[in-house]
Amino acid sequence: MVEIEIDGKKVEVPPGSMVMDAANKLGTYIPHFCYHKKLSIAASCRMCLVEVEKAPKPLPACATPVTAGMIVRSKSDKAVKAQKEVMEFLLINHPLDCPICDQGGECQLQDLAVGYGKSSSRYEEEKRVVFHKNAGPLISMEDMTRCIHCTRCVRFGQEIAGVMELGMLGRGEHAEITTFVGKTIDSELSGNMIDICPVGALTSKPFRYSARTWELSRRKSVSPHDGLGSNLIVQVKNNKVMRVLPLENEAVNECWITDKDRFSYEALNSEQRLTKPMIKQGGQWQETDWQTALEYVAHGLKNIKHEHGAAAIGALATPHSTLEELSLLQKVIRGMGSENIDFRLRASDDTVTTGFKPWLGMPIAEFAELTNVLVIGSFLRKDHPLLAARLRHSTKVGSKISILHASDDDLLMPVANKLICAPSAWLSALTEIMLVVAEAKGVTAPVAQITISDAARAIAADLLAGDKNAIMLGNAVTQHPQATQLHAVAQWIAEQTGIKFGYLTEAANTVGGYIANALPGQNGLNAQQMLTQARKAYVLLNADPLLDCATDARPALEQAEMVIVLSAFKQALDYADVLLPIAPFTETSGTFVNCEGRAQSFNGAVKPLGDTRPAWKVLRVLGNLLGIAGFDYETSESVRDELLQKQTDLSSLLNNKISLTVSGVDKVTPVAGFERISNVAIYSTDALARRSEALQETADAKPPRAWMAAAHLTEMGLVDGDIVKVSQAGRSVLLPVSRDKGLPAGVVRVAAGHPVTASLGAMFGQITVERA
């Protein structure tokens, strides 16, 4: 450690640290613009000039390495004079538009100009003008004249998001930050550029001109989207959510959030919100009161149980629902005598293993320190943007990432080894790695010998080297028809090599769904079985089965005698019988359990809209009307505490191991002709993202296409944009076709979770493509 003195206080910091790091450790504030603790050093703004003893002139604190015995003065006359002179330069060209600037009230330049700016300027020439740019639907670059060239946005794109979408053109007073010609900013983390811009040059397009920062009240919350559980600040004005920002939590999301977390709030105020209970009478929808609606539901469920038995009732929930909601839903269904409940709507492997509760297998902070990682079946960048950002950072310090997948997407990071093959060949490819590991460890593999590829040998060698290695299973593995066998082989490899093993969990409360036991019981049906073996009554919690399930749900839902929809939005109008308006995450209290098993509770940020009610309250009343015991909860916290016993770290309750043996994996029969690989587009994953106008205008929200290898297009005489007929399991849709150089032969990529492709059904399996 190196000891230095700043403003009379001594502090020890590691060798190689900068003066700014030492000041931060002491709690001494040094004014700055270009410095950011998560970004590389640019030293471009010079606002952090400090006096260093024996140095002939002031030095930038952000770029001056510490030396033993160094004496620094940040508030001496010499330092303050230098800082004020820099501020005078920064304000030379800055427009005097604070009264109409969206950044007013939370602008670093504004704050520091008060302390270091002069009341008048010596500069009399005309101020420069920089023309606005179109950066897409999320970020506004209307006022680039305000830019002070700190380059934070440029460095964020390169270093955190992994893609350089902004850069600097020109020199001197002609320098300006801009996008590439004709391009927009399309990164899934782009909104963070708005937060780190120290002036009002980059602002939020959806939020622009809608409120002043001092008018907004702030509420802590938790993201209801991906499995990370990012911490949020929800900003509210007049009982309306106006903006969502990151709440810093180094152990979870650091100081970043995804664009889905940031902009999906638009759906909360959309015209599609359901605000009153509705019942379908004679084919017409009628608004009603809560008592009538709930008594109608209770009466209908009792009738169906009486006429067809309890097993005729099934419940489907999304893993974006809270722990409390899932717990009470399963209590209602089980209280009626049915075991048909499931939240794993896209899972297609029906092998049930007791005690299996998948999770990351380690804390998120440890995940970022892994040396060698094998990721199986994950569209990593879009499924888990912030976990991908952590892996991206770890590759810079020597970590090696290997992938086994059916699509060679650009992960915006170095990938050491790739096994890109059709989904039906994943098991065989994983078995190759198993055989190499068995050979190295001198054990007998529980499978027959097969030909081993060089890529499999390289991946196995990496997993056998280093001390912090892991195998991670992605969303596509849990959706794969051979999910259990893939798990068994991966688990065997992890056990033999002594490395970590875990799941990149799909949604905000996937782990919570297992803890709440929102799963089919011994004789219960899972989500796929409930839709292929149609039930007489369905209870849908936050779910839209047409988009959320890996099966074509429409036939089962249309034949049902009663479909009860608990949703924040008007949906399922053609097949539902009752719509009950429940509160989204900003209007209710609840708990999400993230991928590392961290239970994070939150309160409502605004009052429920119209006659909307929190889902846990609706289910509590429904339980009472059905005469089920144990529904006397006063608060959502009492439901949570009953489940968790006041624990917040639930990792001890979770278990990635299954007891199935590895067998028959070497006898995989390939799918004849083309086979499908499905991703769920990043802004099609849940009800909020689907209804955010800004997100639906992004490049990631474009309608699905049939993506194929270039060789297949040539073979079929097709060019990009041609319309093809895509057929699966007797159903067909028309889609434009495009080439994807990352796909192996025989694989067609068609996105799921979208109305256009919903009728195709299963996310994997045989698919045919022909010219329309």
mmCIF file of C-alpha atoms in Angstrom, residues 181-312:
data_model
loop_
_atom_site.group_PDB
_atom_site.id
_atom_site.type_symbol
_atom_site.label_atom_id
_atom_site.label_comp_id
_atom_site.label_asym_id
_atom_site.label_seq_id
_atom_site.Cartn_x
_atom_site.Cartn_y
_atom_site.Cartn_z
ATOM 1 C CA VAL A 181 -23.514 7.724 -40.455
ATOM 2 C CA GLY A 182 -27.159 6.708 -40.731
ATOM 3 C CA LYS A 183 -26.969 4.504 -37.607
ATOM 4 C CA THR A 184 -28.936 4.670 -34.362
ATOM 5 C CA ILE A 185 -27.912 3.578 -30.866
ATOM 6 C CA ASP A 186 -29.210 0.002 -30.553
ATOM 7 C CA SER A 187 -27.379 -1.442 -27.540
ATOM 8 C CA GLU A 188 -29.580 -3.085 -24.908
ATOM 9 C CA LEU A 189 -27.761 -0.983 -22.266
ATOM 10 C CA SER A 190 -27.836 2.345 -24.137
ATOM 11 C CA GLY A 191 -29.988 4.227 -21.610
ATOM 12 C CA ASN A 192 -27.082 4.300 -19.150
ATOM 13 C CA MET A 193 -25.447 6.888 -21.435
ATOM 14 C CA ILE A 194 -28.215 9.287 -20.368
ATOM 15 C CA ASP A 195 -27.344 8.796 -16.688
ATOM 16 C CA ILE A 196 -23.612 9.285 -17.082
ATOM 17 C CA CYS A 197 -23.847 12.356 -19.344
ATOM 18 C CA PRO A 198 -22.796 15.181 -16.965
ATOM 19 C CA VAL A 199 -24.680 17.820 -18.997
ATOM 20 C CA GLY A 200 -27.989 17.822 -20.907
ATOM 21 C CA ALA A 201 -26.551 16.626 -24.232
ATOM 22 C CA LEU A 202 -28.003 13.091 -24.040
ATOM 23 C CA THR A 203 -31.500 12.955 -22.572
ATOM 24 C CA SER A 204 -34.311 10.403 -22.397
ATOM 25 C CA LYS A 205 -36.604 10.696 -25.421
ATOM 26 C CA PRO A 206 -39.730 9.232 -23.724
ATOM 27 C CA PHE A 207 -39.248 11.374 -20.583
ATOM 28 C CA ARG A 208 -38.184 14.586 -22.374
ATOM 29 C CA TYR A 209 -40.168 17.711 -21.386
ATOM 30 C CA SER A 210 -42.590 15.734 -19.198
ATOM 31 C CA ALA A 211 -41.460 16.796 -15.698
ATOM 32 C CA ARG A 212 -38.831 18.663 -13.705
ATOM 33 C CA THR A 213 -36.504 16.589 -11.538
ATOM 34 C CA TRP A 214 -37.466 18.509 -8.365
ATOM 35 C CA GLU A 215 -41.161 17.742 -8.957
ATOM 36 C CA LEU A 216 -40.548 14.000 -8.805
ATOM 37 C CA SER A 217 -40.731 11.894 -5.664
ATOM 38 C CA ARG A 218 -38.492 8.835 -5.559
ATOM 39 C CA ARG A 219 -39.297 5.244 -4.548
ATOM 40 C CA LYS A 220 -36.993 2.237 -4.364
ATOM 41 C CA SER A 221 -38.043 -0.805 -6.381
ATOM 42 C CA VAL A 222 -36.806 -3.991 -8.064
ATOM 43 C CA SER A 223 -36.845 -4.833 -11.763
ATOM 44 C CA PRO A 224 -39.605 -7.291 -12.782
ATOM 45 C CA HIS A 225 -37.822 -8.353 -15.972
ATOM 46 C CA ASP A 226 -34.665 -10.497 -16.185
ATOM 47 C CA GLY A 227 -33.208 -12.775 -13.509
ATOM 48 C CA LEU A 228 -30.692 -10.254 -12.162
ATOM 49 C CA GLY A 229 -33.179 -8.304 -10.013
ATOM 50 C CA SER A 230 -31.705 -4.869 -10.756
ATOM 51 C CA ASN A 231 -32.408 -2.243 -8.106
ATOM 52 C CA LEU A 232 -34.430 0.709 -9.389
ATOM 53 C CA ILE A 233 -35.511 4.214 -8.438
ATOM 54 C CA VAL A 234 -39.055 4.827 -9.658
ATOM 55 C CA GLN A 235 -39.763 8.560 -10.028
ATOM 56 C CA VAL A 236 -43.355 9.678 -9.590
ATOM 57 C CA LYS A 237 -45.395 12.819 -10.212
ATOM 58 C CA ASN A 238 -49.149 13.157 -9.534
ATOM 59 C CA ASN A 239 -49.464 9.419 -8.857
ATOM 60 C CA LYS A 240 -47.976 8.606 -12.271
ATOM 61 C CA VAL A 241 -44.647 6.879 -12.968
ATOM 62 C CA MET A 242 -42.602 9.362 -14.984
ATOM 63 C CA ARG A 243 -39.153 7.787 -15.097
ATOM 64 C CA VAL A 244 -37.120 4.786 -13.916
ATOM 65 C CA LEU A 245 -33.432 5.092 -12.977
ATOM 66 C CA PRO A 246 -30.819 2.704 -11.520
ATOM 67 C CA LEU A 247 -30.324 2.422 -7.769
ATOM 68 C CA GLU A 248 -26.692 1.554 -7.215
ATOM 69 C CA ASN A 249 -26.098 -1.895 -5.728
ATOM 70 C CA GLU A 250 -22.584 -3.133 -6.393
ATOM 71 C CA ALA A 251 -23.506 -6.742 -5.540
ATOM 72 C CA VAL A 252 -26.354 -6.911 -8.072
ATOM 73 C CA ASN A 253 -26.528 -4.388 -10.927
ATOM 74 C CA GLU A 254 -23.605 -2.077 -10.019
ATOM 75 C CA CYS A 255 -24.814 1.352 -11.200
ATOM 76 C CA TRP A 256 -26.401 0.185 -14.481
ATOM 77 C CA ILE A 257 -29.803 -1.043 -15.660
ATOM 78 C CA THR A 258 -30.966 -2.414 -19.007
ATOM 79 C CA ASP A 259 -33.115 -0.433 -21.435
ATOM 80 C CA LYS A 260 -35.955 -2.860 -20.685
ATOM 81 C CA ASP A 261 -35.765 -1.918 -16.980
ATOM 82 C CA ARG A 262 -35.556 1.770 -17.843
ATOM 83 C CA PHE A 263 -38.195 2.285 -20.532
ATOM 84 C CA SER A 264 -40.855 -0.376 -19.981
ATOM 85 C CA TYR A 265 -42.592 1.980 -17.489
ATOM 86 C CA GLU A 266 -44.372 3.493 -20.518
ATOM 87 C CA ALA A 267 -46.701 0.481 -20.462
ATOM 88 C CA LEU A 268 -47.910 1.457 -16.968
ATOM 89 C CA ASN A 269 -49.616 4.537 -18.392
ATOM 90 C CA SER A 270 -50.792 2.985 -21.661
ATOM 91 C CA GLU A 271 -54.366 2.932 -22.933
ATOM 92 C CA GLN A 272 -54.252 -0.856 -22.747
ATOM 93 C CA ARG A 273 -54.392 -0.827 -18.944
ATOM 94 C CA LEU A 274 -57.287 -2.790 -17.444
ATOM 95 C CA THR A 275 -58.805 -0.675 -14.650
ATOM 96 C CA LYS A 276 -62.155 -2.353 -13.871
ATOM 97 C CA PRO A 277 -63.208 -6.010 -13.474
ATOM 98 C CA MET A 278 -64.947 -7.271 -16.608
ATOM 99 C CA ILE A 279 -67.244 -10.246 -17.277
ATOM 100 C CA LYS A 280 -68.238 -11.588 -20.685
ATOM 101 C CA GLN A 281 -72.045 -11.923 -20.948
ATOM 102 C CA GLY A 282 -73.566 -13.232 -24.165
ATOM 103 C CA GLY A 283 -70.300 -12.595 -26.012
ATOM 104 C CA GLN A 284 -70.173 -8.940 -24.850
ATOM 105 C CA TRP A 285 -67.744 -7.531 -22.284
ATOM 106 C CA GLN A 286 -69.302 -5.638 -19.370
ATOM 107 C CA GLU A 287 -67.604 -3.763 -16.555
ATOM 108 C CA THR A 288 -68.634 -4.781 -13.053
ATOM 109 C CA ASP A 289 -67.600 -4.395 -9.400
ATOM 110 C CA TRP A 290 -65.077 -6.551 -7.564
ATOM 111 C CA GLN A 291 -67.558 -8.413 -5.401
ATOM 112 C CA THR A 292 -69.664 -9.489 -8.381
ATOM 113 C CA ALA A 293 -66.587 -10.504 -10.380
ATOM 114 C CA LEU A 294 -64.974 -12.553 -7.584
ATOM 115 C CA GLU A 295 -68.262 -14.255 -6.623
ATOM 116 C CA TYR A 296 -68.748 -15.129 -10.318
ATOM 117 C CA VAL A 297 -65.223 -16.629 -10.408
ATOM 118 C CA ALA A 298 -65.679 -18.582 -7.168
ATOM 119 C CA HIS A 299 -69.089 -19.895 -8.289
ATOM 120 C CA GLY A 300 -67.700 -20.906 -11.711
ATOM 121 C CA LEU A 301 -64.711 -22.764 -10.224
ATOM 122 C CA LYS A 302 -66.941 -24.603 -7.709
ATOM 123 C CA ASN A 303 -69.276 -25.668 -10.541
ATOM 124 C CA ILE A 304 -66.427 -27.001 -12.669
ATOM 125 C CA LYS A 305 -64.975 -28.883 -9.695
ATOM 126 C CA HIS A 306 -68.429 -30.356 -8.982
ATOM 127 C CA GLU A 307 -69.117 -31.375 -12.594
ATOM 128 C CA HIS A 308 -65.650 -32.430 -13.819
ATOM 129 C CA GLY A 309 -63.536 -32.888 -10.673
ATOM 130 C CA ALA A 310 -60.751 -30.693 -9.282
ATOM 131 C CA ALA A 311 -58.251 -31.978 -11.865
ATOM 132 C CA ALA A 312 -60.214 -30.110 -14.581
#
